Amino acid sequence: GQSLEQPSEVTAVEGAIVQINCTYQTSGFYGLSWYQQHDGGAPTFLSYNALDGLEETGRFSSFLSRSDSYGYLLLQELQMKDSASYFCAVRDRDYKLSFGAGTTVTVRA
Amino acid sequence: GAVVSQHPSRVICKSGTSVKIECRSLDFQATTMFWYRQFPKKSLMLMATSNEGSKATYEQGVEKDKFLINHASLTLSTLTVTSAHPEDSSFYICSAGQDIETQYFGPGTRLLVL
């Protein structure tokens, strides 16, 4: 089975940088995904890492270290609209996703 | 990104009735779709994998006779909650993947069973 850990909540001010860590224990690992979910909405895809290293997409970056079973999502130049829940998810060989419990990010003015 | 739709977005029903939720991939074909449920302030829990043209694969603890899944075409999967009870009230979300890297989620269906 899969087990993922991420912090339950993070609070930061506008313009700040937030890093959300995710550690995982898996029986089969093919990649780490990150999703954003606003209250009442569906998850939206942010990034996917299959190989070690940093992937940058605009203000958001995602990092993976397979040897450490660890990844993180970096949110830069925080904006109020970034207040949401962020989930890391491990993909297995059958394309199934196992999600972490989610990190609630609150951005303050 | 790819678009996945769900219908209905919200449904209220009486206990004992059955509810059908549709999930469609609008601009790509999906041989595999996934169904999740999510309780308030909780994570997404995978219920089953919907396979076009074959039986769905259910996760441990999910009753296949309770949650009927039909994947009749490459763009449509349906989840039917049979004989719904209040404890089935939840947010049901489907997803479909256009490639091996991404899963796109539908907007979700909020089910309330009275």
Short mmCIF file of C-alpha atoms in Angstrom, two decimals:
data_model
loop_
_atom_site.label_atom_id
_atom_site.label_comp_id
_atom_site.label_asym_id
_atom_site.label_seq_id
_atom_site.Cartn_x
_atom_site.Cartn_y
_atom_site.Cartn_z
CA GLY A 1 0.00 0.00 0.00
CA GLN A 2 0.85 3.64 -0.04
CA SER A 3 1.44 6.05 2.83
CA LEU A 4 2.07 9.77 2.38
CA GLU A 5 2.78 12.47 4.93
CA GLN A 6 2.47 16.19 4.49
CA PRO A 7 1.92 19.05 6.94
CA SER A 8 -1.70 19.75 7.78
CA GLU A 9 -1.55 23.51 7.41
CA VAL A 10 0.69 26.43 6.55
CA THR A 11 0.05 30.16 6.90
CA ALA A 12 2.06 32.84 5.11
CA VAL A 13 1.73 36.42 3.91
CA GLU A 14 1.28 37.64 0.37
CA GLY A 15 4.52 37.65 -1.57
CA ALA A 16 6.14 35.02 0.62
CA ILE A 17 7.48 31.61 -0.36
CA VAL A 18 5.97 28.40 0.99
CA GLN A 19 7.39 24.91 0.74
CA ILE A 20 5.11 21.92 1.29
CA ASN A 21 7.00 18.71 1.97
CA CYS A 22 5.73 15.25 1.19
CA THR A 23 7.30 11.99 2.27
CA TYR A 24 6.00 8.69 1.10
CA GLN A 25 6.25 4.96 1.60
CA THR A 26 5.04 2.94 -1.31
CA SER A 27 4.86 -0.59 -2.64
CA GLY A 28 5.28 0.74 -6.18
CA PHE A 29 6.30 4.22 -7.28
CA TYR A 30 6.03 5.72 -10.73
CA GLY A 31 5.76 9.39 -9.94
CA LEU A 32 4.68 12.13 -7.56
CA SER A 33 1.90 14.54 -8.46
CA TRP A 34 0.65 17.70 -6.84
CA TYR A 35 -2.91 18.96 -6.92
CA GLN A 36 -4.57 22.15 -5.74
CA GLN A 37 -8.12 22.17 -4.44
CA HIS A 38 -10.13 25.22 -3.49
CA ASP A 39 -13.02 24.90 -1.05
CA GLY A 40 -15.96 23.21 -2.75
CA GLY A 41 -14.05 22.59 -5.95
CA ALA A 42 -12.36 19.68 -7.63
CA PRO A 43 -8.60 19.09 -7.57
CA THR A 44 -6.63 20.71 -10.35
CA PHE A 45 -3.37 19.30 -11.61
CA LEU A 46 -0.24 21.28 -10.77
CA SER A 47 2.76 19.12 -11.51
CA TYR A 48 4.18 15.64 -11.95
CA ASN A 49 7.69 14.38 -11.18
CA ALA A 50 8.81 10.97 -12.31
CA LEU A 51 12.54 11.66 -12.12
CA ASP A 52 14.72 13.31 -9.51
CA GLY A 53 15.06 17.04 -9.73
CA LEU A 54 13.16 20.28 -9.87
CA GLU A 55 10.31 21.06 -12.25
CA GLU A 56 9.37 24.71 -12.57
CA THR A 57 6.03 25.96 -13.82
CA GLY A 58 5.60 29.65 -13.31
CA ARG A 59 5.34 30.52 -9.62
CA PHE A 60 5.07 26.85 -8.63
CA SER A 61 7.92 24.36 -8.61
CA SER A 62 8.02 20.72 -7.60
CA PHE A 63 10.96 18.64 -6.52
CA LEU A 64 11.50 14.92 -6.19
CA SER A 65 14.18 12.77 -4.61
CA ARG A 66 13.37 9.12 -5.21
CA SER A 67 16.22 7.87 -3.04
CA ASP A 68 14.82 9.83 -0.10
CA SER A 69 11.14 9.09 -0.91
CA TYR A 70 10.62 12.81 -0.61
CA GLY A 71 9.26 15.65 -2.63
CA TYR A 72 8.08 19.18 -2.15
CA LEU A 73 5.94 21.81 -3.78
CA LEU A 74 7.28 25.35 -3.73
CA LEU A 75 4.87 28.23 -3.99
CA GLN A 76 6.54 31.55 -4.75
CA GLU A 77 5.24 35.12 -4.75
CA LEU A 78 2.19 33.97 -2.83
CA GLN A 79 -1.12 35.50 -3.81
CA MET A 80 -4.44 35.48 -1.97
CA LYS A 81 -5.87 33.17 -4.63
CA ASP A 82 -3.28 30.55 -3.64
CA SER A 83 -5.21 29.90 -0.43
CA ALA A 84 -6.33 26.32 -0.95
CA SER A 85 -5.56 22.74 -0.04
CA TYR A 86 -2.59 21.10 -1.71
CA PHE A 87 -2.31 17.34 -2.07
CA CYS A 88 0.66 15.23 -3.00
CA ALA A 89 -0.19 11.95 -4.67
CA VAL A 90 1.84 8.92 -5.62
CA ARG A 91 1.13 7.22 -8.94
CA ASP A 92 1.56 3.50 -9.24
CA ARG A 93 2.07 1.39 -12.37
CA ASP A 94 -1.69 1.10 -12.91
CA TYR A 95 -1.96 4.92 -13.02
CA LYS A 96 -3.80 4.90 -9.71
CA LEU A 97 -3.21 7.86 -7.43
CA SER A 98 -2.89 7.61 -3.66
CA PHE A 99 -3.31 10.98 -1.99
CA GLY A 100 -1.80 12.52 1.10
CA ALA A 101 -4.09 14.09 3.67
CA GLY A 102 -3.59 17.53 2.20
CA THR A 103 -2.01 20.79 3.36
CA THR A 104 -4.22 23.80 3.88
CA VAL A 105 -2.39 26.94 2.81
CA THR A 106 -3.74 30.23 4.14
CA VAL A 107 -2.40 33.42 2.61
CA ARG A 108 -2.76 36.57 4.70
CA ALA A 109 -2.61 40.11 3.43
CA GLY B 1 -5.64 21.13 -20.07
CA ALA B 2 -8.00 18.29 -20.82
CA VAL B 3 -11.61 18.66 -19.76
CA VAL B 4 -13.58 16.19 -17.72
CA SER B 5 -17.21 16.86 -16.90
CA GLN B 6 -19.55 15.39 -14.32
CA HIS B 7 -23.29 15.40 -14.07
CA PRO B 8 -25.11 16.21 -11.90
CA SER B 9 -23.06 18.65 -9.88
CA ARG B 10 -25.33 18.31 -6.90
CA VAL B 11 -28.05 15.86 -5.97
CA ILE B 12 -30.33 15.42 -3.00
CA CYS B 13 -32.22 12.17 -2.70
CA LYS B 14 -34.24 10.16 -0.26
CA SER B 15 -32.77 7.21 1.55
CA GLY B 16 -33.24 3.99 -0.40
CA THR B 17 -33.15 5.52 -3.86
CA SER B 18 -30.40 5.06 -6.44
CA VAL B 19 -28.38 7.87 -7.91
CA LYS B 20 -26.42 7.81 -11.16
CA ILE B 21 -23.43 10.08 -11.70
CA GLU B 22 -21.92 10.55 -15.14
CA CYS B 23 -18.30 11.31 -15.93
CA ARG B 24 -17.29 12.36 -19.42
CA SER B 25 -13.96 13.14 -21.01
CA LEU B 26 -14.82 15.93 -23.42
CA ASP B 27 -11.81 16.27 -25.65
CA PHE B 28 -9.96 12.98 -25.37
CA GLN B 29 -10.62 9.28 -25.14
CA ALA B 30 -10.09 7.58 -21.82
CA THR B 31 -9.83 3.81 -21.59
CA THR B 32 -9.45 4.20 -17.85
CA MET B 33 -11.25 6.50 -15.48
CA PHE B 34 -11.14 6.64 -11.71
CA TRP B 35 -13.78 7.31 -9.09
CA TYR B 36 -13.00 8.94 -5.77
CA ARG B 37 -14.98 10.08 -2.79
CA GLN B 38 -14.03 12.85 -0.45
CA PHE B 39 -15.44 13.74 2.96
CA PRO B 40 -15.29 17.37 4.18
CA LYS B 41 -11.77 18.51 4.99
CA LYS B 42 -10.42 15.06 4.14
CA SER B 43 -8.34 13.59 1.39
CA LEU B 44 -9.52 11.86 -1.76
CA MET B 45 -10.10 8.16 -1.42
CA LEU B 46 -9.90 6.03 -4.53
CA MET B 47 -13.00 3.87 -4.85
CA ALA B 48 -12.49 2.07 -8.13
CA THR B 49 -10.86 1.99 -11.51
CA SER B 50 -13.30 2.07 -14.39
CA ASN B 51 -12.11 0.18 -17.47
CA GLU B 52 -13.75 0.64 -20.86
CA GLY B 53 -15.32 -2.58 -22.02
CA SER B 54 -14.57 -4.56 -18.89
CA LYS B 55 -15.43 -4.80 -15.23
CA ALA B 56 -14.36 -2.12 -12.83
CA THR B 57 -11.65 -2.82 -10.29
CA TYR B 58 -12.67 -1.88 -6.77
CA GLU B 59 -10.41 -0.85 -3.92
CA GLN B 60 -10.43 -2.81 -0.73
CA GLY B 61 -13.43 -2.04 1.41
CA VAL B 62 -15.57 -0.61 -1.40
CA GLU B 63 -18.75 -2.58 -2.05
CA LYS B 64 -19.07 -3.29 -5.74
CA ASP B 65 -22.79 -4.06 -5.45
CA LYS B 66 -23.31 -0.74 -3.73
CA PHE B 67 -21.33 1.37 -6.15
CA LEU B 68 -22.02 0.14 -9.66
CA ILE B 69 -19.64 1.34 -12.33
CA ASN B 70 -20.21 1.13 -16.06
CA HIS B 71 -17.67 2.32 -18.62
CA ALA B 72 -19.66 1.90 -21.81
CA SER B 73 -17.58 4.07 -24.11
CA LEU B 74 -14.19 5.73 -24.32
CA THR B 75 -15.64 9.01 -23.11
CA LEU B 76 -18.22 8.00 -20.52
CA SER B 77 -18.16 6.25 -17.17
CA THR B 78 -21.09 6.13 -14.76
CA LEU B 79 -21.22 5.52 -11.04
CA THR B 80 -24.52 4.43 -9.56
CA VAL B 81 -24.96 4.59 -5.82
CA THR B 82 -27.60 1.97 -5.18
CA SER B 83 -30.04 2.14 -2.29
CA ALA B 84 -28.34 5.25 -1.00
CA HIS B 85 -28.22 5.94 2.73
CA PRO B 86 -27.19 9.06 4.65
CA GLU B 87 -23.69 7.66 5.21
CA ASP B 88 -23.23 7.68 1.42
CA SER B 89 -23.47 11.46 1.44
CA SER B 90 -20.16 12.68 0.12
CA PHE B 91 -18.35 14.46 -2.68
CA TYR B 92 -17.80 12.06 -5.58
CA ILE B 93 -15.13 12.93 -8.11
CA CYS B 94 -14.03 11.18 -11.26
CA SER B 95 -10.77 11.55 -13.09
CA ALA B 96 -9.38 10.56 -16.46
CA GLY B 97 -5.91 10.64 -17.88
CA GLN B 98 -4.86 11.76 -21.32
CA ASP B 99 -1.32 10.54 -20.78
CA ILE B 100 0.67 8.68 -18.16
CA GLU B 101 1.66 11.82 -16.30
CA THR B 102 -1.60 13.57 -15.57
CA GLN B 103 -5.04 12.86 -14.22
CA TYR B 104 -7.69 15.49 -14.83
CA PHE B 105 -10.53 15.66 -12.39
CA GLY B 106 -14.15 16.38 -13.04
CA PRO B 107 -15.85 19.15 -11.07
CA GLY B 108 -17.34 16.64 -8.65
CA THR B 109 -20.84 15.66 -7.58
CA ARG B 110 -22.08 16.53 -4.14
CA LEU B 111 -24.52 13.87 -2.93
CA LEU B 112 -26.79 14.41 0.03
CA VAL B 113 -28.97 11.52 1.12
CA LEU B 114 -31.78 12.44 3.46
#
